[in-house]
JSON list of C-alpha atoms in Angstrom, two decimals:
[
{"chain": "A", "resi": 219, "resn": "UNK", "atom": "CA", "xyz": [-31.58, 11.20, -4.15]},
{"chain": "A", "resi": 220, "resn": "UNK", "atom": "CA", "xyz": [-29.28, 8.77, -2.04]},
{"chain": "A", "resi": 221, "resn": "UNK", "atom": "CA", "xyz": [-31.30, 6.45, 0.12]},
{"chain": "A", "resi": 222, "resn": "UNK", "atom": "CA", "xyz": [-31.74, 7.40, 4.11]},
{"chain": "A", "resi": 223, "resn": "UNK", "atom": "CA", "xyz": [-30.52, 5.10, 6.56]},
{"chain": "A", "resi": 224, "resn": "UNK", "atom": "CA", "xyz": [-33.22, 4.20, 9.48]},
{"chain": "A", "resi": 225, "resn": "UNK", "atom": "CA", "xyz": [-32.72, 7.00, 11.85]},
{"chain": "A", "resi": 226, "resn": "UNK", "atom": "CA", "xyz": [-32.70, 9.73, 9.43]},
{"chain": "A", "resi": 227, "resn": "UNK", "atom": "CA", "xyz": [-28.78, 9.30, 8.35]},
{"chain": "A", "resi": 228, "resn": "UNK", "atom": "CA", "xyz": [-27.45, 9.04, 5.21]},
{"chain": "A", "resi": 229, "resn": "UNK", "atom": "CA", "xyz": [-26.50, 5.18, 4.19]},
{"chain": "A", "resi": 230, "resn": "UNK", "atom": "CA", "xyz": [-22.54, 5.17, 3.60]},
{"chain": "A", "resi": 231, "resn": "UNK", "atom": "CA", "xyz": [-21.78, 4.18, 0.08]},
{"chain": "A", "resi": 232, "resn": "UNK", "atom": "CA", "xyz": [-18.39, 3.52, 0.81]},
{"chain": "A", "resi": 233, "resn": "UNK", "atom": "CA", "xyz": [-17.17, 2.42, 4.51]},
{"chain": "A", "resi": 234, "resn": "UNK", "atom": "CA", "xyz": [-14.23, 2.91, 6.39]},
{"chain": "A", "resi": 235, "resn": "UNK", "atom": "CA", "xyz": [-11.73, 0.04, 5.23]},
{"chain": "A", "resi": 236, "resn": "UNK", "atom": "CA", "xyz": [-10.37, -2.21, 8.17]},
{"chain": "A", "resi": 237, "resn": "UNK", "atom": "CA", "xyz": [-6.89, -2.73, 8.63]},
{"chain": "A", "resi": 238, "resn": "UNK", "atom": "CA", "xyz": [-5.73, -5.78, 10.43]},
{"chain": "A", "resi": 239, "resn": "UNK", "atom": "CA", "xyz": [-2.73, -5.56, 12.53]},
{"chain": "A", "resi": 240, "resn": "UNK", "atom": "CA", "xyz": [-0.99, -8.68, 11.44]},
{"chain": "A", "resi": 241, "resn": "UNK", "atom": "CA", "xyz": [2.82, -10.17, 11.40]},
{"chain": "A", "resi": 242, "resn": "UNK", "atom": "CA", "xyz": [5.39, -7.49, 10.67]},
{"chain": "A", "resi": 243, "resn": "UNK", "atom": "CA", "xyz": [7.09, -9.48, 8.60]},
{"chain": "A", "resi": 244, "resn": "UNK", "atom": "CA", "xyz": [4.10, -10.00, 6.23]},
{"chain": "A", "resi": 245, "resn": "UNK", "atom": "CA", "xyz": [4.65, -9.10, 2.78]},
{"chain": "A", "resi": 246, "resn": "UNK", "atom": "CA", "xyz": [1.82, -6.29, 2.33]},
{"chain": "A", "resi": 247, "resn": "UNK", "atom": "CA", "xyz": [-1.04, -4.55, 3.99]},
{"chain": "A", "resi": 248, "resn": "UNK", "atom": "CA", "xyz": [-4.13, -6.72, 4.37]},
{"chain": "A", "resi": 249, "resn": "UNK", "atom": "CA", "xyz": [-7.51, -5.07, 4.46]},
{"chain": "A", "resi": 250, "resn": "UNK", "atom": "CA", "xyz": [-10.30, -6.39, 6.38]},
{"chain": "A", "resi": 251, "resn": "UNK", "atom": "CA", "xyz": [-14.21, -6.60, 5.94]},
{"chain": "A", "resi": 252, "resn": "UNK", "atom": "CA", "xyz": [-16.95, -7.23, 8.11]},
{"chain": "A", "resi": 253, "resn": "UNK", "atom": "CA", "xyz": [-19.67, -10.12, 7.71]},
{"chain": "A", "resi": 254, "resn": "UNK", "atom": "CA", "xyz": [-22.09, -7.47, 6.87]},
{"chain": "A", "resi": 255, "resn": "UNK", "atom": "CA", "xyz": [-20.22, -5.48, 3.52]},
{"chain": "A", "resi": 256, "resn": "UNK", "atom": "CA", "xyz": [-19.27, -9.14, 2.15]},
{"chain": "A", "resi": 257, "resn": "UNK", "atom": "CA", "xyz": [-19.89, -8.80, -1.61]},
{"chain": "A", "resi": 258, "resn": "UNK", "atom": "CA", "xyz": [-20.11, -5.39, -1.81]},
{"chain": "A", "resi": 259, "resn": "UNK", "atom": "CA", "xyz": [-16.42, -4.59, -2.78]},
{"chain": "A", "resi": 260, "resn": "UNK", "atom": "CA", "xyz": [-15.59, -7.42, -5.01]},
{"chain": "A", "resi": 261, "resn": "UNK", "atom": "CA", "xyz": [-12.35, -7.60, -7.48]},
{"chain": "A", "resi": 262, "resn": "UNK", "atom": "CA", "xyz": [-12.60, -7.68, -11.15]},
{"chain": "A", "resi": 263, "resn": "UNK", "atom": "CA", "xyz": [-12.99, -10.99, -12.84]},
{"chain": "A", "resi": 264, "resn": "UNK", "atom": "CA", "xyz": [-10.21, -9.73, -15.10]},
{"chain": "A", "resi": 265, "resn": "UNK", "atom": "CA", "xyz": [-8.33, -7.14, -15.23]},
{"chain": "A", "resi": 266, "resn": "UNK", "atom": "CA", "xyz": [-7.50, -5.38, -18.75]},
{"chain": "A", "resi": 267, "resn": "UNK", "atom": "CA", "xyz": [-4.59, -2.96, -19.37]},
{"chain": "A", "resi": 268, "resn": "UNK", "atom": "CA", "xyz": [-5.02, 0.66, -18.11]},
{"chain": "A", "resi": 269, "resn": "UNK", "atom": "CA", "xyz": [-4.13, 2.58, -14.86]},
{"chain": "A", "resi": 270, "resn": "UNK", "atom": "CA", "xyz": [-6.46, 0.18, -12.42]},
{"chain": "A", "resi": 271, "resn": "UNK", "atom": "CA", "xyz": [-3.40, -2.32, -12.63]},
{"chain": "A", "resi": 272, "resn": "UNK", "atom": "CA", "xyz": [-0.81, -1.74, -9.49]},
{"chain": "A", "resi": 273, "resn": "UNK", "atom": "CA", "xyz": [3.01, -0.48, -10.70]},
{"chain": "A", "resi": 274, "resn": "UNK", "atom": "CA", "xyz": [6.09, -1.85, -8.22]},
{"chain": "A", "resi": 275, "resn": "UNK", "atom": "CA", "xyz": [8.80, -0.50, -6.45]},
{"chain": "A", "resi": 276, "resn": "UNK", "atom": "CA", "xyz": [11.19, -3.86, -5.40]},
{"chain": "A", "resi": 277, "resn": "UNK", "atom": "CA", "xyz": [14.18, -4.23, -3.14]},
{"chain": "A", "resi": 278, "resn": "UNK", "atom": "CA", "xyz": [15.44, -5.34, -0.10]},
{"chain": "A", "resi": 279, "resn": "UNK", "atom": "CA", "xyz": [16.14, -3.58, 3.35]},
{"chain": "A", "resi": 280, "resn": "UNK", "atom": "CA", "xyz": [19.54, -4.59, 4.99]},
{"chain": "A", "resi": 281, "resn": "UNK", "atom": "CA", "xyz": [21.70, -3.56, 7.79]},
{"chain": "A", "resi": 282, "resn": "UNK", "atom": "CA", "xyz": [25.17, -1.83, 7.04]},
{"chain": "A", "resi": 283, "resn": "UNK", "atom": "CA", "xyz": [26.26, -5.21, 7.71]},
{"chain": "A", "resi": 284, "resn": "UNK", "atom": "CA", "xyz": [24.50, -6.28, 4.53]},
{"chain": "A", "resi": 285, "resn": "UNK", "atom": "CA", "xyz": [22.05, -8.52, 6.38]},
{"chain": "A", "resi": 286, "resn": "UNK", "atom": "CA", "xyz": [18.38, -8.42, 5.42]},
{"chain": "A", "resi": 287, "resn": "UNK", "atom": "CA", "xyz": [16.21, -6.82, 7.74]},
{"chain": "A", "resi": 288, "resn": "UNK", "atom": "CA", "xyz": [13.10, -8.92, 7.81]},
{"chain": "A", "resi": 289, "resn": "UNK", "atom": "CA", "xyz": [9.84, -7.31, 9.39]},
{"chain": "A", "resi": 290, "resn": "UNK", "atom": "CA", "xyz": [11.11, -3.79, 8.39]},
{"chain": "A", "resi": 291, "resn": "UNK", "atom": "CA", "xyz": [8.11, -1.22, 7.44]},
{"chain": "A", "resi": 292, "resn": "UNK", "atom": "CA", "xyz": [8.62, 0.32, 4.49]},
{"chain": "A", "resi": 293, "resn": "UNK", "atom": "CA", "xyz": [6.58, 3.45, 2.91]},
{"chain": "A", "resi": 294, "resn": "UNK", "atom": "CA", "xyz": [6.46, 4.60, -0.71]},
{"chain": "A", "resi": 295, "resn": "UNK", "atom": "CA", "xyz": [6.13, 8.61, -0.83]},
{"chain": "A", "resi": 296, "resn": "UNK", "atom": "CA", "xyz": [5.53, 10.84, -4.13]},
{"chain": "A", "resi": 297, "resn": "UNK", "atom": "CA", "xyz": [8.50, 12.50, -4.58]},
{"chain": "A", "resi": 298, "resn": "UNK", "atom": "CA", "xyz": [6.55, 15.89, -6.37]},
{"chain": "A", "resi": 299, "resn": "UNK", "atom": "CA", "xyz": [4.13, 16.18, -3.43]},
{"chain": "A", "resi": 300, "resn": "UNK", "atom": "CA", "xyz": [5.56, 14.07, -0.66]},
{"chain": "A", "resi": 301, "resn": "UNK", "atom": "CA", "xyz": [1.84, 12.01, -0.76]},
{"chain": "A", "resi": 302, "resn": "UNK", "atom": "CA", "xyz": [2.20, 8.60, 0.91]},
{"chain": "A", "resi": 303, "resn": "UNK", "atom": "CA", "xyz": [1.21, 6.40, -1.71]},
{"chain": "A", "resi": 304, "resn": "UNK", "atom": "CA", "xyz": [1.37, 2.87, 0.32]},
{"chain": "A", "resi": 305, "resn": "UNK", "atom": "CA", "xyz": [3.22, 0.53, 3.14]},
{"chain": "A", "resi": 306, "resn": "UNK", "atom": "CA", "xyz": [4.14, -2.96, 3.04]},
{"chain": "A", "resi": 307, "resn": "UNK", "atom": "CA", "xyz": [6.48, -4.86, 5.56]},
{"chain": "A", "resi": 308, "resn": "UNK", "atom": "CA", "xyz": [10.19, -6.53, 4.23]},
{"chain": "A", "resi": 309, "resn": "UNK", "atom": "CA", "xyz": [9.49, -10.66, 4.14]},
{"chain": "A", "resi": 310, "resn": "UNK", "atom": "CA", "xyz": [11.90, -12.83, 6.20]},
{"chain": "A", "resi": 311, "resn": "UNK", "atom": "CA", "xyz": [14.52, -12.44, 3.37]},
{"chain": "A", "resi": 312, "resn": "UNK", "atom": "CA", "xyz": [14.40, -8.55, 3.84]},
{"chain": "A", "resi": 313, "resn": "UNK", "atom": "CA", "xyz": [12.70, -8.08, 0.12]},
{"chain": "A", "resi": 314, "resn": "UNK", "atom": "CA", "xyz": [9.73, -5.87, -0.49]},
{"chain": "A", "resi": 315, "resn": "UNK", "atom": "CA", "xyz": [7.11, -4.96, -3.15]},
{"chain": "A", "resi": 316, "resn": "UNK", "atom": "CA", "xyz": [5.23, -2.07, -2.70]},
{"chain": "A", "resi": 317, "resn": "UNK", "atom": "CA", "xyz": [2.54, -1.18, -5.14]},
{"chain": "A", "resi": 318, "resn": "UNK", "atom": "CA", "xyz": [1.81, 2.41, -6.76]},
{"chain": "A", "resi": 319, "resn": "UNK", "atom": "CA", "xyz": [-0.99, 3.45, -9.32]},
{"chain": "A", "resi": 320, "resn": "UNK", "atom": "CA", "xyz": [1.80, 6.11, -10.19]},
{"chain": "A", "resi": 321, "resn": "UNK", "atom": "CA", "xyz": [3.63, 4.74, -13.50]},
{"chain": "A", "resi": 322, "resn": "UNK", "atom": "CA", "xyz": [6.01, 6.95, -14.75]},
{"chain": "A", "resi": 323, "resn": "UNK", "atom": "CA", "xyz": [6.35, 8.97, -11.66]},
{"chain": "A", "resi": 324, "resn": "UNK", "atom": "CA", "xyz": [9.27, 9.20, -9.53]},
{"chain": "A", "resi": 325, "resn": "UNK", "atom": "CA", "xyz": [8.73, 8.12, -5.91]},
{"chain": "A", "resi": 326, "resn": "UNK", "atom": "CA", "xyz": [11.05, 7.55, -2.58]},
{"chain": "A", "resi": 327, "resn": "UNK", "atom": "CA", "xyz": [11.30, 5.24, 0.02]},
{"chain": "A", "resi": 328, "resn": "UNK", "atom": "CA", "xyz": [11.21, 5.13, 3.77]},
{"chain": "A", "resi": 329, "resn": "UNK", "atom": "CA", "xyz": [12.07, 2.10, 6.18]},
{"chain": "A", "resi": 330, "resn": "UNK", "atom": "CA", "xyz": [12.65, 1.07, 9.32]},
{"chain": "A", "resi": 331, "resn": "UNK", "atom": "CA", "xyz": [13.45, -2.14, 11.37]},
{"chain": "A", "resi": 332, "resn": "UNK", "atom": "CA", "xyz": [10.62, -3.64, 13.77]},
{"chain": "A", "resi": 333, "resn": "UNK", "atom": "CA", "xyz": [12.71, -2.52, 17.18]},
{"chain": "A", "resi": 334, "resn": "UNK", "atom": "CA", "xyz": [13.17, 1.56, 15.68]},
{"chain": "A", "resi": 335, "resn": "UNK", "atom": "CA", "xyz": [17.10, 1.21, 16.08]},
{"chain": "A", "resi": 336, "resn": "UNK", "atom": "CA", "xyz": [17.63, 1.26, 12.07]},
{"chain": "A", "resi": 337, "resn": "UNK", "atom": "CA", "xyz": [15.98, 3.42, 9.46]},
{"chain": "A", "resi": 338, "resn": "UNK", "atom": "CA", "xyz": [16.35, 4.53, 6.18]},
{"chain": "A", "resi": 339, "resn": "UNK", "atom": "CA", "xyz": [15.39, 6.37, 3.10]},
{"chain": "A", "resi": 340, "resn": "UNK", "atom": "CA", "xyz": [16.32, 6.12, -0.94]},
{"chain": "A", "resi": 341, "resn": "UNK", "atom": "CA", "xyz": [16.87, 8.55, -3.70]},
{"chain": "A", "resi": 342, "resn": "UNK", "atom": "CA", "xyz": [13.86, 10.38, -4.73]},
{"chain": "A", "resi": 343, "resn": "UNK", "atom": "CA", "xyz": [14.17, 9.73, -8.46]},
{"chain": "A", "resi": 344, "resn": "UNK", "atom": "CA", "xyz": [12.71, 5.27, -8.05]},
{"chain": "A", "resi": 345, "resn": "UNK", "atom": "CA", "xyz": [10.45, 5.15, -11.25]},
{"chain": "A", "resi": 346, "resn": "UNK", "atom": "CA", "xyz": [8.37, 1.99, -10.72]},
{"chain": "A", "resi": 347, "resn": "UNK", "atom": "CA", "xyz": [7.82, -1.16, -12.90]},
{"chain": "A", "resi": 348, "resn": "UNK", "atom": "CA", "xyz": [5.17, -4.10, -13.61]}
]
């Protein structure tokens, strides 16, 4: 039976992740972790081949002008259920990465600039690669 917490509540095995608000223009999604949970949620020493191991989608974002967007938000959807897979924000060059554990599976993308005047989407067919 799962250990009790002091007043009688169940202990969470897994708590809520943090996410830090942090420079649009930031690469990916950083997750935080209080003082308290460090060590608990550790990566791998190594990680060997199998589906724990992040797939890519990789572009850039740019204007109709053809000039990179940098700090544009861009989410990665399932294209069989619509499921929002992940986020990640354009770098100052307008490129992204964003990271699936779908390989094999088609997927679409979603973006739009930092001040909401531009947006965007892609085909829904992007298959994504190491």
């Amino acid at each position: 039976e799962p250990a009790r917490g002091g007043q009688g509540n169940w202990i969470e095995l897994w708590p809520t992740s943090k996410m830090m608000a942090g420079d649009p223009s930031a690469s990916s999604i950083y997750f935080g972790q209080d003082a308290a949970e460090a060590g608990r949620f550790e990566a791998p020493s190594s990680i060997s081949r199998g589906s724990t191991r992040p797939w890519f989608i990789r572009g850039t974002c740019k204007d109709s002008g053809g000039n990179p967007l940098g700090g544009a938000a861009v989410q990665c959807f399932r294209t069989s259920d619509d499921l929002f897979v992940s986020q990640v924000g354009c770098d100052d060059r307008g490129q992204y990465e964003v990271p699936t554990p779908y390989p094999g599976v088609a997927h679409y993308l979603v973006a739009q600039y930092a001040s909401g005047s531009l947006a965007g989407s892609t085909v829904d067919t992007l298959i994504p690669t190491l």
